[in-house]
Short mmCIF file of C-alpha atoms and ligand atoms in Angstrom, two decimals:
data_model
loop_
_atom_site.label_atom_id
_atom_site.label_comp_id
_atom_site.label_asym_id
_atom_site.label_seq_id
_atom_site.Cartn_x
_atom_site.Cartn_y
_atom_site.Cartn_z
CA MET A 1 93.58 86.17 116.15
CA LYS A 2 94.24 83.64 113.39
CA LYS A 3 91.55 81.20 112.30
CA MET A 4 92.33 77.51 112.78
CA LEU A 5 90.65 74.43 111.34
CA ILE A 6 91.23 70.98 112.84
CA VAL A 7 90.97 68.06 110.42
CA TYR A 8 91.51 64.47 111.50
CA TYR A 9 91.04 60.87 110.55
CA SER A 10 90.48 58.13 113.12
CA TRP A 11 89.64 54.52 112.54
CA SER A 12 90.61 52.05 115.27
CA ASN A 13 89.45 53.36 118.65
CA GLY A 14 89.06 57.06 118.25
CA ASN A 15 92.58 57.72 119.59
CA THR A 16 93.25 60.47 117.04
CA ALA A 17 89.70 61.79 117.52
CA LYS A 18 90.42 62.17 121.25
CA ILE A 19 93.51 64.30 120.67
CA ALA A 20 91.65 66.41 118.11
CA ALA A 21 88.78 66.96 120.55
CA GLN A 22 91.20 67.96 123.31
CA LEU A 23 92.80 70.53 121.01
CA GLN A 24 89.38 71.84 120.01
CA ARG A 25 88.21 72.14 123.63
CA VAL A 26 91.12 74.37 124.49
CA ALA A 27 91.69 76.24 121.23
CA GLY A 28 87.94 76.46 120.36
CA THR A 29 87.81 76.20 116.60
CA ASP A 30 86.13 74.44 113.67
CA MET A 31 86.77 70.72 113.37
CA GLU A 32 85.98 68.04 110.80
CA ARG A 33 86.55 64.30 110.50
CA ILE A 34 87.77 62.70 107.29
CA GLU A 35 85.70 59.66 106.26
CA THR A 36 86.33 57.33 103.34
CA LEU A 37 83.48 56.95 100.86
CA HIS A 38 83.74 53.17 101.20
CA PRO A 39 84.22 52.22 104.87
CA TYR A 40 86.93 49.71 105.79
CA GLU A 41 85.30 46.39 106.58
CA GLY A 42 86.32 43.17 108.32
CA ARG A 43 88.28 42.39 111.44
CA TYR A 44 91.11 44.58 112.76
CA ASP A 45 93.77 42.31 111.25
CA ASP A 46 92.05 42.40 107.86
CA VAL A 47 92.17 46.19 107.87
CA VAL A 48 95.80 46.16 109.03
CA ALA A 49 96.62 43.97 106.00
CA GLN A 50 94.51 46.10 103.63
CA GLY A 51 96.20 49.21 105.02
CA GLN A 52 99.60 47.72 104.26
CA ARG A 53 98.64 47.05 100.64
CA GLU A 54 97.24 50.57 100.29
CA VAL A 55 100.27 52.27 101.84
CA ASN A 56 102.68 50.24 99.72
CA SER A 57 100.86 51.08 96.50
CA GLY A 58 100.30 54.75 97.38
CA PHE A 59 96.52 54.24 97.13
CA MET A 60 94.37 57.27 97.91
CA PRO A 61 90.76 56.31 98.78
CA GLU A 62 87.92 58.61 97.84
CA ILE A 63 86.85 60.65 100.84
CA LYS A 64 83.48 62.22 101.64
CA ALA A 65 82.97 65.93 101.06
CA LEU A 66 83.94 67.93 104.15
CA PRO A 67 82.01 70.86 105.64
CA TYR A 68 84.88 73.37 105.85
CA ASP A 69 87.32 74.62 103.23
CA PRO A 70 90.95 74.89 104.42
CA ALA A 71 91.34 77.84 102.03
CA ASP A 72 89.26 79.90 104.52
CA TYR A 73 91.69 79.35 107.41
CA ASP A 74 95.17 80.63 108.36
CA VAL A 75 96.17 77.59 110.39
CA ILE A 76 95.21 73.99 109.64
CA ALA A 77 95.85 71.26 112.19
CA VAL A 78 95.82 67.77 110.66
CA GLY A 79 95.81 64.56 112.69
CA THR A 80 96.25 60.96 111.59
CA PRO A 81 96.67 57.53 113.10
CA THR A 82 99.92 55.88 111.97
CA TRP A 83 99.30 53.26 109.30
CA TRP A 84 102.38 51.33 108.37
CA TYR A 85 104.83 54.02 109.53
CA THR A 86 103.07 56.81 107.65
CA MET A 87 99.76 58.70 107.50
CA ALA A 88 96.52 56.78 106.85
CA PRO A 89 95.66 56.68 103.11
CA ALA A 90 92.52 58.79 103.72
CA VAL A 91 94.73 61.62 105.03
CA LYS A 92 96.92 61.35 101.96
CA SER A 93 93.74 61.84 99.89
CA PHE A 94 92.85 64.93 101.92
CA PHE A 95 96.26 66.50 101.35
CA ALA A 96 96.05 65.78 97.61
CA ASP A 97 92.69 67.59 97.42
CA HIS A 98 93.89 70.93 98.82
CA ASP A 99 96.49 73.64 98.37
CA PHE A 100 98.40 74.43 101.56
CA SER A 101 100.79 77.03 100.20
CA GLY A 102 100.95 80.08 102.46
CA LYS A 103 99.15 78.22 105.27
CA GLN A 104 100.56 77.32 108.64
CA VAL A 105 100.10 73.60 109.19
CA ILE A 106 100.17 71.81 112.54
CA LEU A 107 100.56 68.05 112.40
CA PHE A 108 99.76 65.34 114.91
CA GLN A 109 99.81 61.57 114.79
CA THR A 110 98.88 58.76 117.13
CA HIS A 111 100.71 55.45 117.10
CA GLY A 112 101.33 52.25 119.02
CA GLY A 113 105.09 52.58 119.44
CA TRP A 114 106.31 52.71 115.82
CA PRO A 115 105.73 56.28 114.64
CA GLY A 116 107.86 55.81 111.50
CA HIS A 117 108.17 58.76 109.13
CA THR A 118 104.57 59.93 109.41
CA LEU A 119 105.15 63.59 110.28
CA LYS A 120 107.87 63.96 107.63
CA ASP A 121 105.61 62.41 104.99
CA MET A 122 102.79 64.77 105.99
CA GLU A 123 105.11 67.77 105.72
CA LYS A 124 106.09 66.69 102.21
CA ALA A 125 102.41 66.38 101.28
CA CYS A 126 101.67 70.06 101.92
CA ARG A 127 104.10 71.91 99.74
CA GLY A 128 104.51 75.63 100.31
CA ALA A 129 103.20 75.53 103.88
CA SER A 130 105.02 76.59 107.03
CA PHE A 131 104.83 74.32 110.05
CA GLY A 132 103.92 74.93 113.66
CA PRO A 133 104.60 72.56 116.57
CA SER A 134 103.87 68.91 115.82
CA LEU A 135 103.01 66.07 118.18
CA ALA A 136 103.32 62.28 118.17
CA VAL A 137 101.10 60.60 120.76
CA GLN A 138 101.71 57.00 121.72
CA PHE A 139 98.90 54.64 122.67
CA ASP A 140 99.44 51.00 123.63
CA SER A 141 101.17 48.64 121.25
CA THR A 142 98.17 46.30 120.91
CA GLY A 143 96.32 48.93 118.90
CA GLY A 144 94.23 49.80 121.97
CA SER A 145 93.28 53.09 123.57
CA LYS A 146 95.55 53.23 126.64
CA LEU A 147 97.57 56.44 126.53
CA VAL A 148 101.35 55.95 126.90
CA THR A 149 102.54 59.51 126.21
CA ALA A 150 102.37 61.71 129.34
CA ALA A 151 99.15 63.73 129.42
CA GLN A 152 101.29 66.77 130.31
CA ASP A 153 103.09 66.52 126.95
CA ILE A 154 99.75 66.85 125.17
CA ASP A 155 98.75 69.84 127.32
CA ASP A 156 102.11 71.50 126.63
CA TRP A 157 101.67 71.01 122.88
CA ILE A 158 98.17 72.51 122.98
CA GLU A 159 99.60 75.56 124.77
CA GLU A 160 102.22 75.89 122.01
CA VAL A 161 99.51 75.63 119.34
CA LYS A 162 97.54 78.39 121.08
CA GLN A 163 100.60 80.64 120.84
CA CYS A 164 100.38 80.30 117.01
CA LEU A 165 96.85 81.73 116.91
C1 FMN B 201 96.22 49.65 109.21
C2 FMN B 201 96.93 49.97 110.49
C3 FMN B 201 98.31 50.14 110.47
C4 FMN B 201 98.99 50.51 111.64
N1 FMN B 201 100.34 50.74 111.57
C5 FMN B 201 101.00 51.19 112.67
C6 FMN B 201 102.39 51.54 112.61
O1 FMN B 201 103.04 51.47 111.56
N2 FMN B 201 103.00 51.97 113.74
C7 FMN B 201 102.32 52.07 114.95
O2 FMN B 201 102.90 52.45 115.94
N3 FMN B 201 100.99 51.79 115.03
C8 FMN B 201 100.31 51.36 113.92
N4 FMN B 201 98.96 51.09 114.00
C9 FMN B 201 98.25 51.40 115.28
C10 FMN B 201 97.57 52.78 115.23
O3 FMN B 201 98.42 53.77 114.66
C11 FMN B 201 97.20 53.28 116.63
O4 FMN B 201 96.45 52.31 117.33
C12 FMN B 201 96.42 54.60 116.54
O5 FMN B 201 96.45 55.27 117.77
C13 FMN B 201 94.98 54.38 116.12
O6 FMN B 201 94.33 55.62 116.04
P1 FMN B 201 92.75 55.75 115.80
O7 FMN B 201 92.06 55.07 116.98
O8 FMN B 201 92.50 57.22 115.78
O9 FMN B 201 92.44 55.08 114.50
C14 FMN B 201 98.26 50.68 112.86
C15 FMN B 201 96.88 50.48 112.87
C16 FMN B 201 96.21 50.12 111.70
C17 FMN B 201 94.72 49.93 111.74
#
C-alpha cells in the first residue's frame, strides 16, 4: 500500500479542514495543516482585500515548519480554500518549499461558487508530479460553511483516492 500525506490550509471557517478530515477518516493517513508565520488579522473583508493584493503580486507568506516531509510519501493530497480564483498564498509557499517530481499529487479546493483556475495553478506548481483525482467542493457564496456540493460527490472522490493507495 502506498503512503499518503494530507496537507491543507484553511482560514475562514474550516471548510477545507473538514474535507481534509473526512479524507483522513476514511483513508487513515498522516495529516498536517499549513499555518502562516504571521496570522492574518482584521475582519473578513480586510483579509479578502489583503488576499487580493497578495494573489495579484504573487506574494508567498512565510509558513511554519511542518511535522511531516512530503519526500517520505508516495502520494500527497493538498487542499486549499480558493482565494481570488486560485490557491491561498500560504499553499503557494508550501509548493515552493518542496520537490514533487515523481510523486502522485491529489488536489482539492473549497470555494463559494467561483472556483477559478485553482486546480490548474496547483498542478503547475508541482512540476514533475503525476496527478490523481481532484475535487472542487462548493460552500455557500457568503463565505460561510453550508455545503453546496452533494455529500455523495465527496464520498465518491474519497473512494477514488483510496483506489490510488
Ligand atoms: C481572501 C479570500 C478570497 C476568496 N476568494 C474566493 C474566490 O475567488 N472564489 C470563491 O468561490 N470563493 C472565494 N473565497 C471564499 C472561500 O474560498 C470559501 O469560503 C472557502 O470554502 C473557505 O475555506 P476555509 O474555511 O477552509 O478557509 C475567498 C475567501 C477569502 C478569505
